[in-house]
Structure formats: C-alpha cells, structure tokens
GROMACS .gro file of N, CA and C in nm:
model
  312
    1MET      N    1   1.345  -1.433   1.009
    1MET     CA    2   1.266  -1.546   0.966
    1MET      C    3   1.145  -1.496   0.887
    2GLU      N    4   1.128  -1.550   0.770
    2GLU     CA    5   1.019  -1.508   0.683
    2GLU      C    6   0.884  -1.557   0.735
    3LYS      N    7   0.788  -1.466   0.744
    3LYS     CA    8   0.652  -1.502   0.782
    3LYS      C    9   0.570  -1.523   0.657
    4LYS      N   10   0.478  -1.616   0.664
    4LYS     CA   11   0.398  -1.652   0.548
    4LYS      C   12   0.251  -1.620   0.576
    5ILE      N   13   0.195  -1.534   0.492
    5ILE     CA   14   0.059  -1.484   0.509
    5ILE      C   15  -0.023  -1.524   0.387
    6LEU      N   16  -0.141  -1.582   0.410
    6LEU     CA   17  -0.228  -1.620   0.300
    6LEU      C   18  -0.362  -1.548   0.314
    7LEU      N   19  -0.401  -1.476   0.211
    7LEU     CA   20  -0.530  -1.410   0.208
    7LEU      C   21  -0.630  -1.503   0.141
    8LEU      N   22  -0.744  -1.519   0.207
    8LEU     CA   23  -0.848  -1.608   0.154
    8LEU      C   24  -0.971  -1.526   0.119
    9CYS      N   25  -1.023  -1.548   0.000
    9CYS     CA   26  -1.145  -1.477  -0.038
    9CYS      C   27  -1.234  -1.570  -0.118
   10ALA      N   28  -1.340  -1.515  -0.173
   10ALA     CA   29  -1.438  -1.597  -0.244
   10ALA      C   30  -1.378  -1.657  -0.372
   11ALA      N   31  -1.308  -1.575  -0.451
   11ALA     CA   32  -1.255  -1.625  -0.577
   11ALA      C   33  -1.104  -1.609  -0.592
   12GLY      N   34  -1.042  -1.530  -0.507
   12GLY     CA   35  -0.898  -1.510  -0.517
   12GLY      C   36  -0.860  -1.391  -0.603
   13MET      N   37  -0.958  -1.324  -0.660
   13MET     CA   38  -0.928  -1.214  -0.751
   13MET      C   39  -0.911  -1.081  -0.677
   14SER      N   40  -1.008  -1.047  -0.594
   14SER     CA   41  -1.005  -0.916  -0.529
   14SER      C   42  -0.886  -0.900  -0.436
   15THR      N   43  -0.838  -1.010  -0.382
   15THR     CA   44  -0.726  -1.000  -0.287
   15THR      C   45  -0.591  -0.991  -0.355
   16SER      N   46  -0.582  -1.022  -0.484
   16SER     CA   47  -0.450  -1.019  -0.549
   16SER      C   48  -0.392  -0.878  -0.552
   17LEU      N   49  -0.476  -0.777  -0.570
   17LEU     CA   50  -0.428  -0.639  -0.566
   17LEU      C   51  -0.380  -0.605  -0.425
   18LEU      N   52  -0.454  -0.651  -0.326
   18LEU     CA   53  -0.415  -0.626  -0.187
   18LEU      C   54  -0.282  -0.694  -0.156
   19VAL      N   55  -0.259  -0.814  -0.207
   19VAL     CA   56  -0.130  -0.883  -0.188
   19VAL      C   57  -0.017  -0.798  -0.243
   20THR      N   58  -0.034  -0.743  -0.363
   20THR     CA   59   0.067  -0.658  -0.425
   20THR      C   60   0.099  -0.539  -0.336
   21LYS      N   61  -0.005  -0.476  -0.282
   21LYS     CA   62   0.016  -0.359  -0.195
   21LYS      C   63   0.082  -0.398  -0.062
   22MET      N   64   0.047  -0.515  -0.010
   22MET     CA   65   0.111  -0.562   0.113
   22MET      C   66   0.259  -0.592   0.091
   23LEU      N   67   0.290  -0.654  -0.022
   23LEU     CA   68   0.430  -0.685  -0.054
   23LEU      C   69   0.512  -0.557  -0.070
   24LYS      N   70   0.452  -0.456  -0.132
   24LYS     CA   71   0.519  -0.327  -0.148
   24LYS      C   72   0.547  -0.264  -0.011
   25ALA      N   73   0.448  -0.269   0.078
   25ALA     CA   74   0.463  -0.214   0.213
   25ALA      C   75   0.572  -0.289   0.289
   26ALA      N   76   0.577  -0.422   0.275
   26ALA     CA   77   0.678  -0.503   0.342
   26ALA      C   78   0.818  -0.469   0.290
   27GLU      N   79   0.827  -0.450   0.159
   27GLU     CA   80   0.955  -0.416   0.098
   27GLU      C   81   1.006  -0.281   0.149
   28GLU      N   82   0.915  -0.184   0.158
   28GLU     CA   83   0.952  -0.050   0.207
   28GLU      C   84   1.001  -0.055   0.351
   29LYS      N   85   0.947  -0.148   0.430
   29LYS     CA   86   0.987  -0.160   0.571
   29LYS      C   87   1.094  -0.267   0.592
   30ASN      N   88   1.140  -0.326   0.482
   30ASN     CA   89   1.244  -0.428   0.487
   30ASN      C   90   1.201  -0.549   0.571
   31ILE      N   91   1.076  -0.589   0.554
   31ILE     CA   92   1.020  -0.703   0.626
   31ILE      C   93   1.014  -0.822   0.530
   32LYS      N   94   1.070  -0.935   0.572
   32LYS     CA   95   1.068  -1.055   0.488
   32LYS      C   96   0.938  -1.131   0.509
   33VAL      N   97   0.856  -1.135   0.406
   33VAL     CA   98   0.730  -1.208   0.412
   33VAL      C   99   0.701  -1.275   0.279
   34LYS      N  100   0.623  -1.379   0.288
   34LYS     CA  101   0.565  -1.442   0.169
   34LYS      C  102   0.416  -1.418   0.181
   35ILE      N  103   0.356  -1.358   0.081
   35ILE     CA  104   0.213  -1.328   0.086
   35ILE      C  105   0.150  -1.376  -0.044
   36GLU      N  106   0.044  -1.453  -0.030
   36GLU     CA  107  -0.030  -1.503  -0.147
   36GLU      C  108  -0.179  -1.491  -0.120
   37ALA      N  109  -0.257  -1.510  -0.226
   37ALA     CA  110  -0.402  -1.510  -0.213
   37ALA      C  111  -0.458  -1.632  -0.285
   38CYS      N  112  -0.566  -1.685  -0.233
   38CYS     CA  113  -0.634  -1.796  -0.301
   38CYS      C  114  -0.777  -1.805  -0.251
   39PRO      N  115  -0.859  -1.883  -0.320
   39PRO     CA  116  -0.997  -1.902  -0.274
   39PRO      C  117  -0.999  -1.975  -0.139
   40VAL      N  118  -1.097  -1.945  -0.059
   40VAL     CA  119  -1.108  -2.001   0.076
   40VAL      C  120  -1.117  -2.154   0.073
   41GLU      N  121  -1.164  -2.211  -0.036
   41GLU     CA  122  -1.176  -2.356  -0.047
   41GLU      C  123  -1.041  -2.427  -0.035
   42LYS      N  124  -0.931  -2.356  -0.062
   42LYS     CA  125  -0.798  -2.416  -0.058
   42LYS      C  126  -0.734  -2.408   0.081
   43PHE      N  127  -0.809  -2.360   0.180
   43PHE     CA  128  -0.756  -2.340   0.315
   43PHE      C  129  -0.687  -2.464   0.370
   44ARG      N  130  -0.755  -2.579   0.366
   44ARG     CA  131  -0.698  -2.700   0.426
   44ARG      C  132  -0.568  -2.744   0.359
   45GLU      N  133  -0.561  -2.734   0.226
   45GLU     CA  134  -0.438  -2.778   0.158
   45GLU      C  135  -0.322  -2.681   0.179
   46LYS      N  136  -0.353  -2.558   0.218
   46LYS     CA  137  -0.248  -2.457   0.241
   46LYS      C  138  -0.212  -2.444   0.389
   47LEU      N  139  -0.280  -2.517   0.475
   47LEU     CA  140  -0.266  -2.501   0.620
   47LEU      C  141  -0.123  -2.512   0.670
   48ASN      N  142  -0.047  -2.606   0.618
   48ASN     CA  143   0.090  -2.624   0.667
   48ASN      C  144   0.191  -2.529   0.605
   49GLU      N  145   0.152  -2.458   0.499
   49GLU     CA  146   0.244  -2.369   0.428
   49GLU      C  147   0.252  -2.229   0.488
   50PHE      N  148   0.148  -2.185   0.559
   50PHE     CA  149   0.139  -2.046   0.602
   50PHE      C  150   0.126  -2.033   0.753
   51ASP      N  151   0.168  -1.917   0.806
   51ASP     CA  152   0.162  -1.890   0.950
   51ASP      C  153   0.029  -1.829   0.992
   52ILE      N  154  -0.028  -1.748   0.903
   52ILE     CA  155  -0.153  -1.680   0.935
   52ILE      C  156  -0.238  -1.671   0.809
   53PHE      N  157  -0.370  -1.677   0.829
   53PHE     CA  158  -0.465  -1.671   0.720
   53PHE      C  159  -0.556  -1.551   0.743
   54LEU      N  160  -0.568  -1.466   0.642
   54LEU     CA  161  -0.652  -1.347   0.651
   54LEU      C  162  -0.774  -1.364   0.562
   55LEU      N  163  -0.891  -1.351   0.621
   55LEU     CA  164  -1.016  -1.368   0.547
   55LEU      C  165  -1.064  -1.235   0.492
   56GLY      N  166  -1.097  -1.235   0.364
   56GLY     CA  167  -1.160  -1.117   0.305
   56GLY      C  168  -1.300  -1.102   0.364
   57PRO      N  169  -1.352  -0.978   0.362
   57PRO     CA  170  -1.484  -0.954   0.422
   57PRO      C  171  -1.595  -1.044   0.368
   58GLN      N  172  -1.586  -1.084   0.241
   58GLN     CA  173  -1.693  -1.164   0.182
   58GLN      C  174  -1.696  -1.307   0.235
   59VAL      N  175  -1.591  -1.353   0.303
   59VAL     CA  176  -1.590  -1.489   0.359
   59VAL      C  177  -1.570  -1.488   0.511
   60ARG      N  178  -1.590  -1.372   0.573
   60ARG     CA  179  -1.568  -1.361   0.718
   60ARG      C  180  -1.660  -1.451   0.800
   61PHE      N  181  -1.774  -1.489   0.742
   61PHE     CA  182  -1.868  -1.578   0.813
   61PHE      C  183  -1.805  -1.714   0.841
   62GLN      N  184  -1.693  -1.748   0.776
   62GLN     CA  185  -1.627  -1.877   0.797
   62GLN      C  186  -1.518  -1.869   0.905
   63HIS      N  187  -1.503  -1.753   0.968
   63HIS     CA  188  -1.394  -1.732   1.063
   63HIS      C  189  -1.391  -1.836   1.175
   64ALA      N  190  -1.503  -1.855   1.243
   64ALA     CA  191  -1.505  -1.946   1.359
   64ALA      C  192  -1.464  -2.088   1.319
   65GLU      N  193  -1.520  -2.138   1.211
   65GLU     CA  194  -1.490  -2.273   1.165
   65GLU      C  195  -1.342  -2.288   1.127
   66LEU      N  196  -1.291  -2.195   1.048
   66LEU     CA  197  -1.151  -2.204   1.004
   66LEU      C  198  -1.054  -2.180   1.119
   67ASN      N  199  -1.090  -2.093   1.211
   67ASN     CA  200  -1.003  -2.064   1.325
   67ASN      C  201  -0.989  -2.187   1.414
   68THR      N  202  -1.096  -2.264   1.429
   68THR     CA  203  -1.092  -2.387   1.509
   68THR      C  204  -0.994  -2.486   1.446
   69ILE      N  205  -1.002  -2.503   1.315
   69ILE     CA  206  -0.911  -2.594   1.244
   69ILE      C  207  -0.767  -2.544   1.254
   70ALA      N  208  -0.748  -2.415   1.232
   70ALA     CA  209  -0.613  -2.357   1.235
   70ALA      C  210  -0.550  -2.370   1.374
   71ALA      N  211  -0.629  -2.350   1.478
   71ALA     CA  212  -0.577  -2.355   1.615
   71ALA      C  213  -0.518  -2.492   1.646
   72GLU      N  214  -0.575  -2.596   1.587
   72GLU     CA  215  -0.522  -2.731   1.608
   72GLU      C  216  -0.381  -2.747   1.552
   73HIS      N  217  -0.344  -2.656   1.462
   73HIS     CA  218  -0.212  -2.658   1.399
   73HIS      C  219  -0.126  -2.540   1.443
   74ASN      N  220  -0.168  -2.474   1.553
   74ASN     CA  221  -0.099  -2.355   1.605
   74ASN      C  222  -0.087  -2.244   1.500
   75LYS      N  223  -0.192  -2.226   1.423
   75LYS     CA  224  -0.199  -2.121   1.321
   75LYS      C  225  -0.311  -2.025   1.359
   76LYS      N  226  -0.310  -1.908   1.295
   76LYS     CA  227  -0.411  -1.807   1.324
   76LYS      C  228  -0.493  -1.775   1.201
   77VAL      N  229  -0.620  -1.743   1.225
   77VAL     CA  230  -0.708  -1.693   1.119
   77VAL      C  231  -0.765  -1.561   1.169
   78GLU      N  232  -0.751  -1.456   1.090
   78GLU     CA  233  -0.803  -1.324   1.124
   78GLU      C  234  -0.889  -1.275   1.009
   79VAL      N  235  -0.979  -1.182   1.039
   79VAL     CA  236  -1.062  -1.120   0.935
   79VAL      C  237  -1.000  -0.985   0.901
   80ILE      N  238  -0.985  -0.959   0.772
   80ILE     CA  239  -0.929  -0.831   0.729
   80ILE      C  240  -1.030  -0.720   0.760
   81ASN      N  241  -0.981  -0.612   0.819
   81ASN     CA  242  -1.065  -0.496   0.848
   81ASN      C  243  -1.133  -0.450   0.719
   82MET      N  244  -1.265  -0.429   0.726
   82MET     CA  245  -1.341  -0.398   0.605
   82MET      C  246  -1.297  -0.267   0.539
   83VAL      N  247  -1.266  -0.166   0.619
   83VAL     CA  248  -1.222  -0.038   0.563
   83VAL      C  249  -1.085  -0.054   0.496
   84ASP      N  250  -0.993  -0.123   0.563
   84ASP     CA  251  -0.860  -0.146   0.505
   84ASP      C  252  -0.871  -0.227   0.376
   85TYR      N  253  -0.963  -0.323   0.375
   85TYR     CA  254  -0.984  -0.404   0.255
   85TYR      C  255  -1.043  -0.318   0.143
   86GLY      N  256  -1.144  -0.242   0.177
   86GLY     CA  257  -1.212  -0.158   0.078
   86GLY      C  258  -1.121  -0.054   0.016
   87THR      N  259  -1.028  -0.002   0.096
   87THR     CA  260  -0.936   0.100   0.046
   87THR      C  261  -0.805   0.039  -0.003
   88MET      N  262  -0.797  -0.096   0.002
   88MET     CA  263  -0.676  -0.168  -0.041
   88MET      C  264  -0.551  -0.114   0.030
   89ASN      N  265  -0.564  -0.094   0.161
   89ASN     CA  266  -0.454  -0.041   0.241
   89ASN      C  267  -0.360  -0.155   0.282
   90GLY      N  268  -0.268  -0.187   0.194
   90GLY     CA  269  -0.176  -0.298   0.216
   90GLY      C  270  -0.092  -0.283   0.341
   91ALA      N  271  -0.050  -0.160   0.370
   91ALA     CA  272   0.035  -0.137   0.488
   91ALA      C  273  -0.041  -0.170   0.616
   92LYS      N  274  -0.168  -0.129   0.625
   92LYS     CA  275  -0.247  -0.155   0.746
   92LYS      C  276  -0.278  -0.304   0.761
   93VAL      N  277  -0.310  -0.370   0.651
   93VAL     CA  278  -0.342  -0.513   0.657
   93VAL      C  279  -0.217  -0.592   0.697
   94LEU      N  280  -0.102  -0.554   0.640
   94LEU     CA  281   0.024  -0.618   0.677
   94LEU      C  282   0.053  -0.597   0.825
   95GLU      N  283   0.037  -0.474   0.872
   95GLU     CA  284   0.063  -0.441   1.013
   95GLU      C  285  -0.027  -0.523   1.106
   96SER      N  286  -0.155  -0.535   1.071
   96SER     CA  287  -0.244  -0.611   1.159
   96SER      C  288  -0.210  -0.760   1.157
   97ALA      N  289  -0.166  -0.812   1.043
   97ALA     CA  290  -0.126  -0.952   1.036
   97ALA      C  291  -0.003  -0.976   1.123
   98LEU      N  292   0.094  -0.887   1.114
   98LEU     CA  293   0.217  -0.902   1.194
   98LEU      C  294   0.187  -0.886   1.343
   99ASN      N  295   0.096  -0.796   1.376
   99ASN     CA  296   0.056  -0.780   1.516
   99ASN      C  297  -0.010  -0.907   1.568
  100ALA      N  298  -0.093  -0.970   1.486
  100ALA     CA  299  -0.160  -1.094   1.525
  100ALA      C  300  -0.056  -1.206   1.550
  101LEU      N  301   0.056  -1.198   1.479
  101LEU     CA  302   0.164  -1.296   1.496
  101LEU      C  303   0.263  -1.250   1.604
  102ASN      N  304   0.232  -1.139   1.671
  102ASN     CA  305   0.320  -1.080   1.774
  102ASN      C  306   0.456  -1.039   1.718
  103ILE      N  307   0.453  -0.982   1.598
  103ILE     CA  308   0.574  -0.928   1.535
  103ILE      C  309   0.548  -0.780   1.509
  104ASN      N  310   0.629  -0.694   1.568
  104ASN     CA  311   0.606  -0.550   1.549
  104ASN      C  312   0.718  -0.485   1.473
   0.00000   0.00000   0.00000
C-alpha cells in the first residue's frame, strides 16, 4: 500500500530537493510512496490526500496547531530533523516518516 508524505515549508522551494532525494531513497529500497512538497498554508486542503505531514525547520513553530488538526483526521504531523534537513538526507527523512507511520 502506497504511503503518502507531504513536506510543508515556508515557500515550498527548499523542500523540493529533499523530496527528490527521498523519492530516490524510496526507489532504492523498493518502497512505494508518494512524496510532495508545498507551502504550509495548503495544509488544510491537502489533509485528506496524505498520511503524514513533515514540517521543515522554518515552520516547526506550527507543529502543535497542525498536529491537533491532523489528529482529528487520524493523521500525523512531524518536524523534520534539522540536521537531516540541512544536509538534505532524504534517506533519513524518509526513514523517520515511515517510522512515525509504524512502517519499517
């Protein structure tokens, strides 16, 4: 079953490279995922499309608010590890997202 991961950031630009690296890591591990990035403002309209939402470090201050909304829909919101984000470590970000969804 394909898991759907959405990265949320301030403008949607910095996370697009990370999405590419995550997709490459998923392909190498033969994991079926849909991964996209968009500005955090689109969170509510994307809520039903994705299983988990990953916040870029620049919007992590919105975690509590978005997590409350997501929980009402049985969805998860996590903050991307700052080091993994800074180094664009797609494999680590993908692994932490799958762990949060209890998929190993």
